[in-house]
């Protein structure tokens, strides 16, 4: 009993053969091999004809495919290019959004900027490069806002309790004004970290030492 796939189904190549034309073998190697991370492809025509992630038709008999269920390939959350900032996954090129009201409702139209030049590109609503269900260097990732500020830390020594206290101030003047005879250090700290850094247990350890 042969499988039937409808337009829009996600499928995976599970059988490879060597008795087809060279271009077919190339398409399987390039677009259906796990080593490339491009196993999952989408049906664009019913029957045995599929269109791979670059929009070029390649023939895959239905007997060589299996459906990809939602459990296997959950739908990612949609991005919000109008209200949030994005960049490309690998090189960090800034993304500018043009339109989301084209003929194809699943597509975001925009461009990535490299050396001041805008290169048009299309993405799915989830931020993947259009028609590429696997990880791609041009996928969009959100640019998290950064916390940039300079603070001053007063370190106070309590001789009785034998412990140190640390207090944070927005200026040196405020740190000096609030100081006491127990202050043993005043440290200027420049912070430039992404918003949310360290909140999930991913904080790195920083050591403050005397500069050379």
PDB file of N, CA and C in Angstrom, residues 83-135:
ATOM      1  N   UNK A  83       8.404  44.221  15.746  1.00  0.00           N
ATOM      2  CA  UNK A  83       8.649  44.782  17.074  1.00  0.00           C
ATOM      3  C   UNK A  83       9.969  44.354  17.700  1.00  0.00           C
ATOM      4  N   UNK A  84      10.662  43.377  17.095  1.00  0.00           N
ATOM      5  CA  UNK A  84      11.910  42.897  17.664  1.00  0.00           C
ATOM      6  C   UNK A  84      13.011  42.948  16.613  1.00  0.00           C
ATOM      7  N   UNK A  85      14.244  42.921  17.081  1.00  0.00           N
ATOM      8  CA  UNK A  85      15.406  42.985  16.194  1.00  0.00           C
ATOM      9  C   UNK A  85      15.975  41.584  15.995  1.00  0.00           C
ATOM     10  N   UNK A  86      16.373  41.284  14.733  1.00  0.00           N
ATOM     11  CA  UNK A  86      16.898  39.960  14.412  1.00  0.00           C
ATOM     12  C   UNK A  86      18.189  40.084  13.609  1.00  0.00           C
ATOM     13  N   UNK A  87      18.955  38.980  13.619  1.00  0.00           N
ATOM     14  CA  UNK A  87      20.168  38.891  12.819  1.00  0.00           C
ATOM     15  C   UNK A  87      20.302  37.466  12.308  1.00  0.00           C
ATOM     16  N   UNK A  88      21.177  37.269  11.300  1.00  0.00           N
ATOM     17  CA  UNK A  88      21.365  35.920  10.772  1.00  0.00           C
ATOM     18  C   UNK A  88      22.122  35.067  11.777  1.00  0.00           C
ATOM     19  N   UNK A  89      21.837  33.763  11.727  1.00  0.00           N
ATOM     20  CA  UNK A  89      22.339  32.857  12.756  1.00  0.00           C
ATOM     21  C   UNK A  89      23.871  32.788  12.817  1.00  0.00           C
ATOM     22  N   UNK A  90      24.525  32.627  11.675  1.00  0.00           N
ATOM     23  CA  UNK A  90      25.965  32.352  11.690  1.00  0.00           C
ATOM     24  C   UNK A  90      26.816  33.612  11.776  1.00  0.00           C
ATOM     25  N   UNK A  91      26.563  34.571  10.872  1.00  0.00           N
ATOM     26  CA  UNK A  91      27.453  35.724  10.780  1.00  0.00           C
ATOM     27  C   UNK A  91      26.948  36.948  11.537  1.00  0.00           C
ATOM     28  N   UNK A  92      25.717  36.903  12.014  1.00  0.00           N
ATOM     29  CA  UNK A  92      25.194  38.038  12.760  1.00  0.00           C
ATOM     30  C   UNK A  92      24.880  39.249  11.908  1.00  0.00           C
ATOM     31  N   UNK A  93      24.548  39.032  10.609  1.00  0.00           N
ATOM     32  CA  UNK A  93      24.169  40.155   9.764  1.00  0.00           C
ATOM     33  C   UNK A  93      22.817  40.706  10.217  1.00  0.00           C
ATOM     34  N   UNK A  94      22.709  42.017  10.293  1.00  0.00           N
ATOM     35  CA  UNK A  94      21.453  42.632  10.727  1.00  0.00           C
ATOM     36  C   UNK A  94      20.359  42.403   9.691  1.00  0.00           C
ATOM     37  N   UNK A  95      19.154  42.125  10.166  1.00  0.00           N
ATOM     38  CA  UNK A  95      18.010  41.859   9.294  1.00  0.00           C
ATOM     39  C   UNK A  95      17.081  43.059   9.304  1.00  0.00           C
ATOM     40  N   UNK A  96      16.643  43.467   8.110  1.00  0.00           N
ATOM     41  CA  UNK A  96      15.635  44.520   7.982  1.00  0.00           C
ATOM     42  C   UNK A  96      14.392  43.912   7.349  1.00  0.00           C
ATOM     43  N   UNK A  97      13.238  44.262   7.892  1.00  0.00           N
ATOM     44  CA  UNK A  97      11.978  43.667   7.451  1.00  0.00           C
ATOM     45  C   UNK A  97      11.304  44.570   6.431  1.00  0.00           C
ATOM     46  N   UNK A  98      10.885  43.975   5.295  1.00  0.00           N
ATOM     47  CA  UNK A  98      10.198  44.719   4.253  1.00  0.00           C
ATOM     48  C   UNK A  98       8.686  44.541   4.328  1.00  0.00           C
ATOM     49  N   UNK A  99       8.247  43.286   4.313  1.00  0.00           N
ATOM     50  CA  UNK A  99       6.809  43.042   4.185  1.00  0.00           C
ATOM     51  C   UNK A  99       6.437  41.663   4.705  1.00  0.00           C
ATOM     52  N   UNK A 100       5.217  41.562   5.188  1.00  0.00           N
ATOM     53  CA  UNK A 100       4.640  40.267   5.562  1.00  0.00           C
ATOM     54  C   UNK A 100       3.253  40.123   4.958  1.00  0.00           C
ATOM     55  N   UNK A 101       2.964  40.922   3.939  1.00  0.00           N
ATOM     56  CA  UNK A 101       1.635  40.934   3.323  1.00  0.00           C
ATOM     57  C   UNK A 101       1.673  40.531   1.856  1.00  0.00           C
ATOM     58  N   UNK A 102       2.597  39.649   1.503  1.00  0.00           N
ATOM     59  CA  UNK A 102       2.686  39.212   0.120  1.00  0.00           C
ATOM     60  C   UNK A 102       1.637  38.176  -0.235  1.00  0.00           C
ATOM     61  N   UNK A 103       1.744  37.635  -1.439  1.00  0.00           N
ATOM     62  CA  UNK A 103       0.781  36.631  -1.889  1.00  0.00           C
ATOM     63  C   UNK A 103       0.879  35.355  -1.071  1.00  0.00           C
ATOM     64  N   UNK A 104       2.079  35.025  -0.618  1.00  0.00           N
ATOM     65  CA  UNK A 104       2.284  33.827   0.195  1.00  0.00           C
ATOM     66  C   UNK A 104       2.270  34.229   1.669  1.00  0.00           C
ATOM     67  N   UNK A 105       1.208  33.892   2.413  1.00  0.00           N
ATOM     68  CA  UNK A 105       1.078  34.368   3.799  1.00  0.00           C
ATOM     69  C   UNK A 105       2.103  33.786   4.750  1.00  0.00           C
ATOM     70  N   UNK A 106       2.800  32.718   4.352  1.00  0.00           N
ATOM     71  CA  UNK A 106       3.776  32.101   5.257  1.00  0.00           C
ATOM     72  C   UNK A 106       5.141  32.772   5.190  1.00  0.00           C
ATOM     73  N   UNK A 107       5.305  33.755   4.324  1.00  0.00           N
ATOM     74  CA  UNK A 107       6.633  34.294   4.048  1.00  0.00           C
ATOM     75  C   UNK A 107       6.804  35.702   4.620  1.00  0.00           C
ATOM     76  N   UNK A 108       7.958  35.925   5.247  1.00  0.00           N
ATOM     77  CA  UNK A 108       8.418  37.266   5.577  1.00  0.00           C
ATOM     78  C   UNK A 108       9.449  37.664   4.524  1.00  0.00           C
ATOM     79  N   UNK A 109       9.304  38.865   3.992  1.00  0.00           N
ATOM     80  CA  UNK A 109      10.235  39.370   2.990  1.00  0.00           C
ATOM     81  C   UNK A 109      11.089  40.457   3.626  1.00  0.00           C
ATOM     82  N   UNK A 110      12.392  40.327   3.482  1.00  0.00           N
ATOM     83  CA  UNK A 110      13.295  41.309   4.067  1.00  0.00           C
ATOM     84  C   UNK A 110      14.664  41.222   3.435  1.00  0.00           C
ATOM     85  N   UNK A 111      15.675  41.636   4.165  1.00  0.00           N
ATOM     86  CA  UNK A 111      17.047  41.595   3.663  1.00  0.00           C
ATOM     87  C   UNK A 111      18.004  41.526   4.842  1.00  0.00           C
ATOM     88  N   UNK A 112      19.170  40.927   4.582  1.00  0.00           N
ATOM     89  CA  UNK A 112      20.243  41.002   5.576  1.00  0.00           C
ATOM     90  C   UNK A 112      21.295  41.967   5.044  1.00  0.00           C
ATOM     91  N   UNK A 113      21.958  42.658   5.953  1.00  0.00           N
ATOM     92  CA  UNK A 113      22.904  43.703   5.571  1.00  0.00           C
ATOM     93  C   UNK A 113      24.332  43.214   5.798  1.00  0.00           C
ATOM     94  N   UNK A 114      25.094  43.183   4.713  1.00  0.00           N
ATOM     95  CA  UNK A 114      26.503  42.796   4.776  1.00  0.00           C
ATOM     96  C   UNK A 114      27.335  43.887   4.141  1.00  0.00           C
ATOM     97  N   UNK A 115      28.241  44.484   4.895  1.00  0.00           N
ATOM     98  CA  UNK A 115      29.101  45.564   4.408  1.00  0.00           C
ATOM     99  C   UNK A 115      28.286  46.706   3.814  1.00  0.00           C
ATOM    100  N   UNK A 116      27.161  47.018   4.452  1.00  0.00           N
ATOM    101  CA  UNK A 116      26.333  48.137   4.020  1.00  0.00           C
ATOM    102  C   UNK A 116      25.411  47.845   2.854  1.00  0.00           C
ATOM    103  N   UNK A 117      25.442  46.633   2.328  1.00  0.00           N
ATOM    104  CA  UNK A 117      24.607  46.265   1.181  1.00  0.00           C
ATOM    105  C   UNK A 117      23.472  45.372   1.656  1.00  0.00           C
ATOM    106  N   UNK A 118      22.245  45.664   1.194  1.00  0.00           N
ATOM    107  CA  UNK A 118      21.083  44.863   1.561  1.00  0.00           C
ATOM    108  C   UNK A 118      20.873  43.744   0.538  1.00  0.00           C
ATOM    109  N   UNK A 119      20.826  42.508   1.036  1.00  0.00           N
ATOM    110  CA  UNK A 119      20.604  41.341   0.185  1.00  0.00           C
ATOM    111  C   UNK A 119      19.220  40.774   0.498  1.00  0.00           C
ATOM    112  N   UNK A 120      18.279  40.869  -0.452  1.00  0.00           N
ATOM    113  CA  UNK A 120      16.914  40.375  -0.186  1.00  0.00           C
ATOM    114  C   UNK A 120      16.910  38.893   0.170  1.00  0.00           C
ATOM    115  N   UNK A 121      16.021  38.530   1.071  1.00  0.00           N
ATOM    116  CA  UNK A 121      15.918  37.144   1.517  1.00  0.00           C
ATOM    117  C   UNK A 121      14.512  36.910   2.042  1.00  0.00           C
ATOM    118  N   UNK A 122      14.069  35.655   1.969  1.00  0.00           N
ATOM    119  CA  UNK A 122      12.735  35.291   2.462  1.00  0.00           C
ATOM    120  C   UNK A 122      12.868  34.319   3.626  1.00  0.00           C
ATOM    121  N   UNK A 123      11.967  34.478   4.593  1.00  0.00           N
ATOM    122  CA  UNK A 123      11.952  33.602   5.762  1.00  0.00           C
ATOM    123  C   UNK A 123      10.533  33.140   6.055  1.00  0.00           C
ATOM    124  N   UNK A 124      10.451  32.011   6.735  1.00  0.00           N
ATOM    125  CA  UNK A 124       9.153  31.545   7.208  1.00  0.00           C
ATOM    126  C   UNK A 124       8.769  32.340   8.441  1.00  0.00           C
ATOM    127  N   UNK A 125       7.534  32.132   8.896  1.00  0.00           N
ATOM    128  CA  UNK A 125       7.058  32.845  10.082  1.00  0.00           C
ATOM    129  C   UNK A 125       7.840  32.452  11.328  1.00  0.00           C
ATOM    130  N   UNK A 126       8.524  31.334  11.282  1.00  0.00           N
ATOM    131  CA  UNK A 126       9.316  30.901  12.437  1.00  0.00           C
ATOM    132  C   UNK A 126      10.765  31.389  12.360  1.00  0.00           C
ATOM    133  N   UNK A 127      11.116  32.107  11.287  1.00  0.00           N
ATOM    134  CA  UNK A 127      12.462  32.652  11.167  1.00  0.00           C
ATOM    135  C   UNK A 127      13.433  31.796  10.398  1.00  0.00           C
ATOM    136  N   UNK A 128      12.980  30.647   9.877  1.00  0.00           N
ATOM    137  CA  UNK A 128      13.852  29.816   9.047  1.00  0.00           C
ATOM    138  C   UNK A 128      13.965  30.417   7.655  1.00  0.00           C
ATOM    139  N   UNK A 129      15.119  30.234   7.039  1.00  0.00           N
ATOM    140  CA  UNK A 129      15.228  30.616   5.643  1.00  0.00           C
ATOM    141  C   UNK A 129      14.150  29.869   4.874  1.00  0.00           C
ATOM    142  N   UNK A 130      13.451  30.555   3.996  1.00  0.00           N
ATOM    143  CA  UNK A 130      12.259  29.997   3.362  1.00  0.00           C
ATOM    144  C   UNK A 130      12.549  28.661   2.692  1.00  0.00           C
ATOM    145  N   UNK A 131      11.681  27.684   2.970  1.00  0.00           N
ATOM    146  CA  UNK A 131      11.751  26.332   2.401  1.00  0.00           C
ATOM    147  C   UNK A 131      12.900  25.504   2.959  1.00  0.00           C
ATOM    148  N   UNK A 132      13.525  25.948   4.042  1.00  0.00           N
ATOM    149  CA  UNK A 132      14.594  25.156   4.647  1.00  0.00           C
ATOM    150  C   UNK A 132      14.193  24.821   6.073  1.00  0.00           C
ATOM    151  N   UNK A 133      13.745  23.584   6.298  1.00  0.00           N
ATOM    152  CA  UNK A 133      13.263  23.183   7.614  1.00  0.00           C
ATOM    153  C   UNK A 133      14.387  22.829   8.571  1.00  0.00           C
ATOM    154  N   UNK A 134      15.607  22.694   8.056  1.00  0.00           N
ATOM    155  CA  UNK A 134      16.736  22.400   8.932  1.00  0.00           C
ATOM    156  C   UNK A 134      17.456  23.698   9.282  1.00  0.00           C
ATOM    157  N   UNK A 135      18.384  23.618  10.215  1.00  0.00           N
ATOM    158  CA  UNK A 135      19.136  24.796  10.623  1.00  0.00           C
ATOM    159  C   UNK A 135      19.946  25.334   9.450  1.00  0.00           C
TER     160      UNK A 135
END
